[in-house]
Amino acid sequence: MSELGHVPWPPEPIRTERLVLREPEARDRTTFAELLASPEVHTYLGGPRPRDVLERELPEVPERWPGSFVVELDGAMIGHILLRRATEHRRPAAVGKADLGYLFLPTAWGHGYAAEACAAALGWFDATLPGEPVVLTTQSANIASTCLAAKLGFSEVERFHAWDAEQWLGMRLPAT
Ligand SMILES: CC(C)(COP(=O)(O)OP(=O)(O)OC[C@H]1O[C@@H](n2cnc3c(N)ncnc32)[C@H](O)[C@@H]1OP(=O)(O)O)[C@@H](O)C(=O)NCCC(=O)NCCS
């Protein structure tokens, strides 16, 4: 994965009905460590990283790059949305395309926050890089993620085997 490319960054914070999307700040570091160390969050992502290593190694402002959005509810970070470029994807259909990823704290699951935030991030993407499709790879067994992808307008391109599991590759075509 690499960065999206030349996009104006950071945008003004994006406000939805309940949430704010903004670039990461130093005050998010503890929540990033929590997110990356959570076994629950990483059930389908190859396992969590040790908390003490994260505490030591995370930069002062984690994940600060164009297309990286912290999702905030009532002033506190609840999730991270990643829009990157799939420069070296295993599947030819995805190579070079923008790629969506998302991680939310388990306490924030099941309230529609992920759908609300990802729709806003994709709205930003459509306005910034009009006409581009977006791909998404997730384990087929990750039902919450495949349901969210479908809700966001992603359709299955193919399934393939990688990282010891069946993967689902979806694509969202640009609005016409
Ligand atoms: C994937 C993830 C962001 C989904 O979060 P969420 O809180 O369930 O998402 P939402 O509440 O916005 O729900 C989105 C849709 O998926 C549905 N859904 C969520 N979990 C579901 C499940 N287990 N079974 C069926 N539908 C489910 C919701 O009902 C909702 O659809 P609806 O509005 O039509 O009812 C969250 O589970 C997560 O952070 N997981 C860990 C990280 C991860 O695996 N990321 C994927 C790799 S990119």
Short mmCIF file of C-alpha atoms and ligand atoms in Angstrom, two decimals:
data_model
loop_
_atom_site.label_atom_id
_atom_site.label_comp_id
_atom_site.label_asym_id
_atom_site.label_seq_id
_atom_site.Cartn_x
_atom_site.Cartn_y
_atom_site.Cartn_z
CA MET A 1 0.00 0.00 0.00
CA SER A 2 1.10 3.54 -0.61
CA GLU A 3 -0.45 6.94 -0.21
CA LEU A 4 -3.38 7.99 -2.40
CA GLY A 5 -1.33 10.43 -4.43
CA HIS A 6 -1.54 14.17 -4.70
CA VAL A 7 -4.64 15.23 -2.78
CA PRO A 8 -5.24 18.45 -0.83
CA TRP A 9 -4.68 17.50 2.81
CA PRO A 10 -5.88 17.85 5.49
CA PRO A 11 -9.46 18.76 4.61
CA GLU A 12 -11.64 20.70 7.00
CA PRO A 13 -13.08 18.25 9.57
CA ILE A 14 -16.00 16.40 7.98
CA ARG A 15 -19.17 16.46 10.09
CA THR A 16 -21.89 13.84 9.78
CA GLU A 17 -25.07 13.56 11.80
CA ARG A 18 -23.24 12.09 14.81
CA LEU A 19 -19.54 12.02 13.97
CA VAL A 20 -16.51 14.07 12.99
CA LEU A 21 -13.79 12.82 10.60
CA ARG A 22 -10.45 14.58 10.87
CA GLU A 23 -6.73 13.96 10.51
CA PRO A 24 -4.99 12.18 13.43
CA GLU A 25 -3.58 14.26 16.28
CA ALA A 26 -1.22 13.56 19.20
CA ARG A 27 -4.18 13.15 21.57
CA ASP A 28 -5.30 10.05 19.60
CA ARG A 29 -2.15 8.04 20.37
CA THR A 30 -3.60 6.07 23.30
CA THR A 31 -6.70 5.09 21.33
CA PHE A 32 -4.56 4.04 18.36
CA ALA A 33 -2.62 1.76 20.74
CA GLU A 34 -5.91 0.37 22.08
CA LEU A 35 -7.23 -0.25 18.56
CA LEU A 36 -4.04 -1.92 17.32
CA ALA A 37 -3.64 -4.06 20.46
CA SER A 38 -7.25 -5.29 20.54
CA PRO A 39 -7.59 -9.05 19.87
CA GLU A 40 -11.29 -8.50 19.05
CA VAL A 41 -10.52 -5.86 16.41
CA HIS A 42 -7.84 -8.10 14.89
CA THR A 43 -9.80 -11.36 14.79
CA TYR A 44 -9.73 -11.23 10.97
CA LEU A 45 -6.68 -9.03 10.53
CA GLY A 46 -3.82 -11.37 11.37
CA GLY A 47 -3.75 -10.76 15.12
CA PRO A 48 -3.08 -7.75 17.34
CA ARG A 49 0.28 -6.19 18.19
CA PRO A 50 1.60 -6.21 21.77
CA ARG A 51 0.46 -3.13 23.69
CA ASP A 52 3.89 -2.44 25.23
CA VAL A 53 5.54 -2.48 21.80
CA LEU A 54 2.89 -0.10 20.45
CA GLU A 55 3.31 2.23 23.43
CA ARG A 56 7.04 2.37 22.65
CA GLU A 57 6.99 2.48 18.87
CA LEU A 58 3.94 4.46 17.79
CA PRO A 59 4.93 7.91 16.56
CA GLU A 60 3.80 10.94 18.52
CA VAL A 61 1.02 11.40 15.96
CA PRO A 62 0.16 7.95 14.54
CA GLU A 63 -1.08 7.39 11.00
CA ARG A 64 -0.83 10.97 9.83
CA TRP A 65 -1.00 10.81 6.02
CA PRO A 66 -3.46 11.88 3.31
CA GLY A 67 -6.52 9.62 3.38
CA SER A 68 -6.14 8.63 7.06
CA PHE A 69 -9.19 9.74 9.04
CA VAL A 70 -9.78 9.55 12.77
CA VAL A 71 -13.47 9.12 13.53
CA GLU A 72 -14.65 11.00 16.57
CA LEU A 73 -17.86 10.68 18.61
CA ASP A 74 -18.56 13.33 21.24
CA GLY A 75 -14.94 14.46 21.14
CA ALA A 76 -13.37 10.99 21.54
CA MET A 77 -11.76 8.79 18.87
CA ILE A 78 -13.78 5.64 18.12
CA GLY A 79 -12.25 4.46 14.87
CA HIS A 80 -9.81 4.83 12.00
CA ILE A 81 -10.58 4.91 8.27
CA LEU A 82 -7.79 4.33 5.77
CA LEU A 83 -7.90 5.29 2.09
CA ARG A 84 -4.66 4.22 0.44
CA ARG A 85 -3.42 3.13 -2.96
CA ALA A 86 -3.16 -0.62 -3.52
CA THR A 87 0.10 -0.42 -5.42
CA GLU A 88 1.09 -4.04 -4.80
CA HIS A 89 -2.20 -5.88 -4.33
CA ARG A 90 -2.16 -9.66 -4.92
CA ARG A 91 -5.09 -9.46 -7.34
CA PRO A 92 -4.64 -7.66 -10.69
CA ALA A 93 -8.18 -6.19 -10.48
CA ALA A 94 -7.15 -4.18 -7.43
CA VAL A 95 -3.64 -3.06 -8.37
CA GLY A 96 -3.24 0.72 -8.42
CA LYS A 97 -6.76 1.38 -7.17
CA ALA A 98 -7.77 3.30 -4.07
CA ASP A 99 -8.35 0.91 -1.19
CA LEU A 100 -10.65 1.38 1.82
CA GLY A 101 -9.93 -0.02 5.27
CA TYR A 102 -11.64 0.53 8.64
CA LEU A 103 -11.15 -0.31 12.29
CA PHE A 104 -13.51 0.68 15.09
CA LEU A 105 -13.32 0.09 18.84
CA PRO A 106 -15.60 -2.82 19.85
CA THR A 107 -17.50 -0.50 22.20
CA ALA A 108 -18.59 1.45 19.10
CA TRP A 109 -19.77 -1.54 17.04
CA GLY A 110 -23.38 -2.07 16.12
CA HIS A 111 -24.54 1.54 16.10
CA GLY A 112 -24.10 2.32 12.43
CA TYR A 113 -21.11 4.57 13.15
CA ALA A 114 -18.82 2.69 10.76
CA ALA A 115 -21.35 2.97 7.92
CA GLU A 116 -21.94 6.67 8.64
CA ALA A 117 -18.22 7.48 8.82
CA CYS A 118 -17.15 5.40 5.80
CA ALA A 119 -19.90 6.94 3.65
CA ALA A 120 -18.55 10.38 4.58
CA ALA A 121 -14.96 9.35 3.82
CA LEU A 122 -16.06 7.97 0.44
CA GLY A 123 -17.91 11.24 -0.20
CA TRP A 124 -14.66 13.09 0.43
CA PHE A 125 -12.87 10.66 -1.90
CA ASP A 126 -15.44 11.11 -4.71
CA ALA A 127 -15.12 14.88 -4.49
CA THR A 128 -11.31 14.75 -4.35
CA LEU A 129 -10.57 12.10 -6.98
CA PRO A 130 -13.74 12.01 -9.09
CA GLY A 131 -14.36 9.03 -11.33
CA GLU A 132 -12.11 6.61 -9.44
CA PRO A 133 -13.32 3.24 -8.19
CA VAL A 134 -12.44 2.03 -4.69
CA VAL A 135 -11.54 -1.54 -3.72
CA LEU A 136 -11.76 -3.29 -0.38
CA THR A 137 -10.28 -6.58 0.81
CA THR A 138 -11.58 -8.39 3.85
CA GLN A 139 -11.78 -11.98 5.03
CA SER A 140 -14.96 -13.66 3.77
CA ALA A 141 -15.54 -14.84 7.35
CA ASN A 142 -15.63 -11.24 8.59
CA ILE A 143 -19.40 -10.87 8.29
CA ALA A 144 -19.57 -7.44 9.94
CA SER A 145 -17.07 -6.16 7.40
CA THR A 146 -18.66 -7.75 4.32
CA CYS A 147 -22.09 -6.43 5.43
CA LEU A 148 -20.63 -2.97 5.90
CA ALA A 149 -18.96 -3.17 2.47
CA ALA A 150 -22.27 -4.12 0.83
CA LYS A 151 -24.04 -1.28 2.61
CA LEU A 152 -21.39 1.13 1.26
CA GLY A 153 -21.99 -0.02 -2.32
CA PHE A 154 -19.16 -2.51 -2.79
CA SER A 155 -19.87 -5.58 -4.95
CA GLU A 156 -17.87 -8.77 -4.98
CA VAL A 157 -15.20 -9.00 -7.67
CA GLU A 158 -13.72 -12.30 -6.56
CA ARG A 159 -12.64 -14.42 -3.65
CA PHE A 160 -9.07 -15.60 -3.27
CA HIS A 161 -6.91 -17.36 -0.76
CA ALA A 162 -4.20 -15.41 1.07
CA TRP A 163 -2.86 -14.96 4.58
CA ASP A 164 -4.25 -18.41 5.54
CA ALA A 165 -7.86 -17.46 4.85
CA GLU A 166 -10.37 -16.85 2.11
CA GLN A 167 -10.41 -13.16 1.17
CA TRP A 168 -13.27 -11.15 -0.34
CA LEU A 169 -12.32 -8.49 -2.88
CA GLY A 170 -15.03 -5.90 -3.46
CA MET A 171 -15.20 -2.85 -5.68
CA ARG A 172 -17.29 0.32 -5.55
CA LEU A 173 -17.66 1.90 -8.96
CA PRO A 174 -17.58 5.68 -9.26
CA ALA A 175 -20.89 7.50 -9.33
CA THR A 176 -21.92 8.32 -12.89
C1 LIG B 1 -16.06 -3.98 10.38
C2 LIG B 1 -16.58 -3.01 11.44
C3 LIG B 1 -16.01 -1.62 11.20
C4 LIG B 1 -18.11 -2.99 11.35
O1 LIG B 1 -18.57 -2.19 12.40
P1 LIG B 1 -20.13 -2.12 12.80
O2 LIG B 1 -20.21 -1.29 14.01
O3 LIG B 1 -20.71 -3.48 12.82
O4 LIG B 1 -20.74 -1.34 11.54
P2 LIG B 1 -22.14 -0.65 11.46
O5 LIG B 1 -22.81 -0.64 12.80
O6 LIG B 1 -21.97 0.64 10.75
O7 LIG B 1 -22.96 -1.69 10.56
C5 LIG B 1 -22.87 -1.73 9.15
C6 LIG B 1 -23.87 -2.75 8.60
O8 LIG B 1 -23.37 -4.08 8.81
C7 LIG B 1 -24.35 -4.87 9.51
N1 LIG B 1 -23.65 -5.82 10.39
C8 LIG B 1 -22.66 -5.54 11.24
N2 LIG B 1 -22.27 -6.66 11.87
C9 LIG B 1 -23.04 -7.66 11.37
C10 LIG B 1 -23.11 -9.09 11.61
N3 LIG B 1 -22.28 -9.67 12.47
N4 LIG B 1 -24.01 -9.81 10.91
C11 LIG B 1 -24.83 -9.23 10.02
N5 LIG B 1 -24.81 -7.88 9.75
C12 LIG B 1 -23.93 -7.13 10.42
C13 LIG B 1 -25.12 -3.87 10.31
O9 LIG B 1 -26.38 -4.38 10.70
C14 LIG B 1 -25.21 -2.71 9.32
O10 LIG B 1 -26.21 -2.91 8.33
P3 LIG B 1 -27.69 -2.31 8.52
O11 LIG B 1 -27.56 -0.86 8.82
O12 LIG B 1 -28.32 -2.60 7.20
O13 LIG B 1 -28.28 -3.05 9.69
C15 LIG B 1 -16.18 -3.49 12.87
O14 LIG B 1 -16.68 -4.76 13.08
C16 LIG B 1 -14.69 -3.51 13.09
O15 LIG B 1 -14.06 -2.50 13.38
N6 LIG B 1 -14.07 -4.71 12.98
C17 LIG B 1 -12.65 -4.87 13.23
C18 LIG B 1 -11.80 -4.34 12.10
C19 LIG B 1 -12.05 -5.09 10.81
O16 LIG B 1 -12.25 -6.30 10.81
N7 LIG B 1 -11.98 -4.36 9.69
C20 LIG B 1 -12.20 -4.95 8.39
C21 LIG B 1 -10.99 -5.00 7.57
S1 LIG B 1 -10.81 -3.58 6.52
#
